[in-house]
Amino acid sequence: MLVIVVLLALACRAVLAQIGPRYSVQLKAGQYTPSQQGRVALAGNGLALIRYQGLTILAVSADADAYSAEAVRHWPAADLLVLTPASHGRYGGLAPLAPLHGLGVVLPEVGGHLAVPPPDGQGPRWYPLHTWDALYLRKGKTSLRVTAMPGQPGTAHVAGFMLELGHGRASYRVYLGCTPLADEELRALPDRLPGADLALLPAQQGLQLLPLRSSLVPAALPPGGYAFTAVRR
């Protein structure tokens, strides 16, 4: 009996050792005005800027017109970039991101033209994620956890990223989709992503906003942006 208990304890320890982020990033805190309210704003065609408690995340669709070597120089500054891959292979893989020296880039771990190049001391810092992999970032007292999420049951590819922005006991969860969703997939999203507060979804006419706690009808991200308030959990 004692042997069984010891083996179970060792197994539990092994499982717990695997729980946690694949990457951990610490950024130096900057000056900002504390507020439990954050904002999602358009930053160009296929670009969304998420700001919360001094932390800035740039969500980029590789399908967008703004994903090019020329446009990248005009992108707004951010602490982290989250890239959703092109669905048609219309652009040159990761080449447009080469000028972003030192910037962390989260993206699905795939092969082919979107495979992450070997580190060479130049360009971005790549953080490729498989399904259920996570990156944990901390900037001062503000935290961010990015988790690569699966799609419908039976699929293994990364369908999107869950971004949980936190400060103290309050947090806000934004789901960033990688591919457009059909109507039935939209209706299933709240059940598939329990606890998520907002979804940003790609569409032909630009990024769509879907507040998961109040609506199942996506709408265009307004020019003035979308303000959100962190939830005490």
C-alpha positions as a Python dict, from the first residue, in 0.01 Angstrom:
ca = {
    (1, 'M'): (0, 0, 0),
    (2, 'L'): (282, 236, 91),
    (3, 'V'): (449, 167, -245),
    (4, 'I'): (128, 259, -429),
    (5, 'V'): (96, 585, -235),
    (6, 'V'): (457, 676, -313),
    (7, 'L'): (411, 599, -683),
    (8, 'L'): (95, 810, -697),
    (9, 'A'): (275, 1098, -526),
    (10, 'L'): (560, 1078, -776),
    (11, 'A'): (314, 1068, -1066),
    (12, 'C'): (131, 1373, -933),
    (13, 'R'): (460, 1556, -894),
    (14, 'A'): (554, 1473, -1254),
    (15, 'V'): (219, 1602, -1382),
    (16, 'L'): (241, 1920, -1178),
    (17, 'A'): (593, 1979, -1305),
    (18, 'Q'): (450, 1994, -1659),
    (19, 'I'): (179, 2243, -1565),
    (20, 'G'): (283, 2597, -1629),
    (21, 'P'): (381, 2829, -1911),
    (22, 'R'): (615, 2719, -2186),
    (23, 'Y'): (767, 3068, -2177),
    (24, 'S'): (803, 3323, -1899),
    (25, 'V'): (882, 3687, -1978),
    (26, 'Q'): (957, 3972, -1738),
    (27, 'L'): (938, 4331, -1863),
    (28, 'K'): (1046, 4647, -1687),
    (29, 'A'): (751, 4846, -1554),
    (30, 'G'): (681, 5186, -1704),
    (31, 'Q'): (478, 5481, -1585),
    (32, 'Y'): (102, 5474, -1640),
    (33, 'T'): (-224, 5586, -1482),
    (34, 'P'): (-375, 5295, -1285),
    (35, 'S'): (-725, 5199, -1400),
    (36, 'Q'): (-925, 4877, -1406),
    (37, 'Q'): (-1052, 4981, -1749),
    (38, 'G'): (-868, 4875, -2063),
    (39, 'R'): (-929, 4934, -2433),
    (40, 'V'): (-921, 4747, -2762),
    (41, 'A'): (-861, 4979, -3057),
    (42, 'L'): (-803, 4950, -3430),
    (43, 'A'): (-444, 5023, -3527),
    (44, 'G'): (-472, 4959, -3900),
    (45, 'N'): (-617, 4703, -4140),
    (46, 'G'): (-598, 4375, -3950),
    (47, 'L'): (-428, 4531, -3647),
    (48, 'A'): (-577, 4565, -3299),
    (49, 'L'): (-409, 4729, -3002),
    (50, 'I'): (-504, 4602, -2655),
    (51, 'R'): (-406, 4825, -2363),
    (52, 'Y'): (-446, 4747, -1994),
    (53, 'Q'): (-267, 4878, -1685),
    (54, 'G'): (46, 4992, -1869),
    (55, 'L'): (68, 4679, -2088),
    (56, 'T'): (22, 4698, -2466),
    (57, 'I'): (-40, 4401, -2695),
    (58, 'L'): (-57, 4427, -3074),
    (59, 'A'): (-271, 4161, -3244),
    (60, 'V'): (-176, 4116, -3609),
    (61, 'S'): (-343, 3914, -3884),
    (62, 'A'): (-100, 3789, -4149),
    (63, 'D'): (-391, 3807, -4395),
    (64, 'A'): (-422, 4184, -4361),
    (65, 'D'): (-295, 4454, -4595),
    (66, 'A'): (-102, 4598, -4299),
    (67, 'Y'): (114, 4283, -4287),
    (68, 'S'): (400, 4386, -4510),
    (69, 'A'): (763, 4492, -4479),
    (70, 'E'): (667, 4848, -4571),
    (71, 'A'): (376, 4879, -4326),
    (72, 'V'): (549, 4720, -4027),
    (73, 'R'): (764, 5029, -3978),
    (74, 'H'): (450, 5229, -3902),
    (75, 'W'): (296, 4988, -3654),
    (76, 'P'): (237, 5128, -3304),
    (77, 'A'): (480, 5035, -3027),
    (78, 'A'): (382, 4735, -2816),
    (79, 'D'): (520, 4509, -2543),
    (80, 'L'): (417, 4191, -2725),
    (81, 'L'): (286, 4096, -3068),
    (82, 'V'): (40, 3810, -3122),
    (83, 'L'): (30, 3688, -3482),
    (84, 'T'): (-255, 3494, -3639),
    (85, 'P'): (-133, 3318, -3955),
    (86, 'A'): (-240, 3386, -4311),
    (87, 'S'): (-505, 3148, -4439),
    (88, 'H'): (-412, 3186, -4805),
    (89, 'G'): (-33, 3217, -4788),
    (90, 'R'): (-63, 3550, -4958),
    (91, 'Y'): (242, 3703, -4787),
    (92, 'G'): (602, 3600, -4739),
    (93, 'G'): (579, 3405, -4417),
    (94, 'L'): (751, 3579, -4127),
    (95, 'A'): (978, 3800, -4339),
    (96, 'P'): (777, 4122, -4279),
    (97, 'L'): (852, 4097, -3905),
    (98, 'A'): (1230, 4095, -3947),
    (99, 'P'): (1272, 4468, -3856),
    (100, 'L'): (1109, 4418, -3513),
    (101, 'H'): (1436, 4363, -3328),
    (102, 'G'): (1387, 4225, -2979),
    (103, 'L'): (1005, 4235, -2981),
    (104, 'G'): (836, 3921, -2851),
    (105, 'V'): (611, 3754, -3109),
    (106, 'V'): (359, 3482, -3016),
    (107, 'L'): (240, 3261, -3303),
    (108, 'P'): (117, 2906, -3367),
    (109, 'E'): (397, 2653, -3402),
    (110, 'V'): (374, 2535, -3761),
    (111, 'G'): (609, 2428, -4037),
    (112, 'G'): (664, 2543, -4392),
    (113, 'H'): (693, 2910, -4476),
    (114, 'L'): (565, 3009, -4130),
    (115, 'A'): (823, 2802, -3941),
    (116, 'V'): (1020, 3005, -3689),
    (117, 'P'): (1378, 3065, -3807),
    (118, 'P'): (1669, 2962, -3583),
    (119, 'P'): (1783, 3235, -3339),
    (120, 'D'): (2055, 3458, -3482),
    (121, 'G'): (2059, 3746, -3234),
    (122, 'Q'): (1860, 3967, -3469),
    (123, 'G'): (1493, 4017, -3545),
    (124, 'P'): (1208, 3937, -3305),
    (125, 'R'): (1207, 3696, -3013),
    (126, 'W'): (983, 3411, -3132),
    (127, 'Y'): (741, 3232, -2899),
    (128, 'P'): (579, 2950, -3104),
    (129, 'L'): (297, 2770, -2922),
    (130, 'H'): (135, 2430, -2969),
    (131, 'T'): (-223, 2373, -2851),
    (132, 'W'): (-248, 2436, -2475),
    (133, 'D'): (102, 2584, -2458),
    (134, 'A'): (119, 2914, -2271),
    (135, 'L'): (332, 3223, -2234),
    (136, 'Y'): (332, 3416, -1908),
    (137, 'L'): (440, 3779, -1913),
    (138, 'R'): (470, 4022, -1625),
    (139, 'K'): (524, 4397, -1645),
    (140, 'G'): (534, 4553, -1301),
    (141, 'K'): (213, 4447, -1128),
    (142, 'T'): (32, 4370, -1454),
    (143, 'S'): (30, 4015, -1587),
    (144, 'L'): (-61, 3847, -1914),
    (145, 'R'): (-112, 3480, -1987),
    (146, 'V'): (-142, 3376, -2353),
    (147, 'T'): (-271, 3023, -2412),
    (148, 'A'): (-293, 2853, -2752),
    (149, 'M'): (-649, 2718, -2781),
    (150, 'P'): (-780, 2424, -2986),
    (151, 'G'): (-1078, 2441, -3218),
    (152, 'Q'): (-1377, 2211, -3237),
    (153, 'P'): (-1350, 1867, -3072),
    (154, 'G'): (-1137, 1632, -3278),
    (155, 'T'): (-911, 1906, -3416),
    (156, 'A'): (-550, 1954, -3309),
    (157, 'H'): (-448, 2281, -3474),
    (158, 'V'): (-430, 2614, -3289),
    (159, 'A'): (-763, 2787, -3352),
    (160, 'G'): (-689, 3098, -3149),
    (161, 'F'): (-525, 3248, -2843),
    (162, 'M'): (-673, 3326, -2503),
    (163, 'L'): (-525, 3644, -2358),
    (164, 'E'): (-586, 3688, -1986),
    (165, 'L'): (-482, 4033, -1867),
    (166, 'G'): (-460, 4063, -1492),
    (167, 'H'): (-386, 4308, -1214),
    (168, 'G'): (-435, 4196, -856),
    (169, 'R'): (-755, 3993, -827),
    (170, 'A'): (-911, 4143, -1141),
    (171, 'S'): (-861, 4012, -1492),
    (172, 'Y'): (-1010, 4027, -1841),
    (173, 'R'): (-1003, 3745, -2096),
    (174, 'V'): (-986, 3818, -2468),
    (175, 'Y'): (-1003, 3537, -2724),
    (176, 'L'): (-816, 3614, -3046),
    (177, 'G'): (-938, 3389, -3327),
    (178, 'C'): (-710, 3268, -3605),
    (179, 'T'): (-976, 3190, -3867),
    (180, 'P'): (-1326, 3317, -3956),
    (181, 'L'): (-1609, 3124, -3791),
    (182, 'A'): (-1937, 2999, -3935),
    (183, 'D'): (-2264, 3095, -3764),
    (184, 'E'): (-2293, 2764, -3577),
    (185, 'E'): (-1933, 2802, -3455),
    (186, 'L'): (-2013, 3150, -3326),
    (187, 'R'): (-2310, 3018, -3132),
    (188, 'A'): (-2092, 2748, -2976),
    (189, 'L'): (-1813, 2988, -2878),
    (190, 'P'): (-1936, 3075, -2523),
    (191, 'D'): (-1966, 2704, -2438),
    (192, 'R'): (-1629, 2626, -2591),
    (193, 'L'): (-1461, 2916, -2409),
    (194, 'P'): (-1620, 2937, -2063),
    (195, 'G'): (-1489, 3233, -1869),
    (196, 'A'): (-1391, 3435, -2177),
    (197, 'D'): (-1518, 3793, -2181),
    (198, 'L'): (-1455, 3909, -2538),
    (199, 'A'): (-1366, 3761, -2876),
    (200, 'L'): (-1177, 3932, -3159),
    (201, 'L'): (-1247, 3743, -3480),
    (202, 'P'): (-1112, 3783, -3833),
    (203, 'A'): (-1357, 3862, -4112),
    (204, 'Q'): (-1340, 3983, -4472),
    (205, 'Q'): (-1446, 4332, -4369),
    (206, 'G'): (-1194, 4354, -4084),
    (207, 'L'): (-1177, 4250, -3721),
    (208, 'Q'): (-1509, 4164, -3558),
    (209, 'L'): (-1587, 4220, -3191),
    (210, 'L'): (-1799, 3971, -2996),
    (211, 'P'): (-1876, 4040, -2625),
    (212, 'L'): (-1928, 3683, -2506),
    (213, 'R'): (-2120, 3775, -2192),
    (214, 'S'): (-2387, 3987, -2359),
    (215, 'S'): (-2420, 3910, -2730),
    (216, 'L'): (-2376, 3642, -2992),
    (217, 'V'): (-2381, 3887, -3282),
    (218, 'P'): (-2035, 4005, -3389),
    (219, 'A'): (-1991, 4369, -3485),
    (220, 'A'): (-1712, 4572, -3638),
    (221, 'L'): (-1462, 4715, -3395),
    (222, 'P'): (-1568, 5083, -3370),
    (223, 'P'): (-1322, 5355, -3475),
    (224, 'G'): (-1311, 5488, -3119),
    (225, 'G'): (-1224, 5147, -2981),
    (226, 'Y'): (-1395, 4927, -2723),
    (227, 'A'): (-1353, 4994, -2351),
    (228, 'F'): (-1361, 4702, -2109),
    (229, 'T'): (-1347, 4665, -1733),
    (230, 'A'): (-1155, 4388, -1560),
    (231, 'V'): (-1360, 4135, -1364),
    (232, 'R'): (-1283, 4034, -1006),
    (233, 'R'): (-1250, 3655, -1006),
}
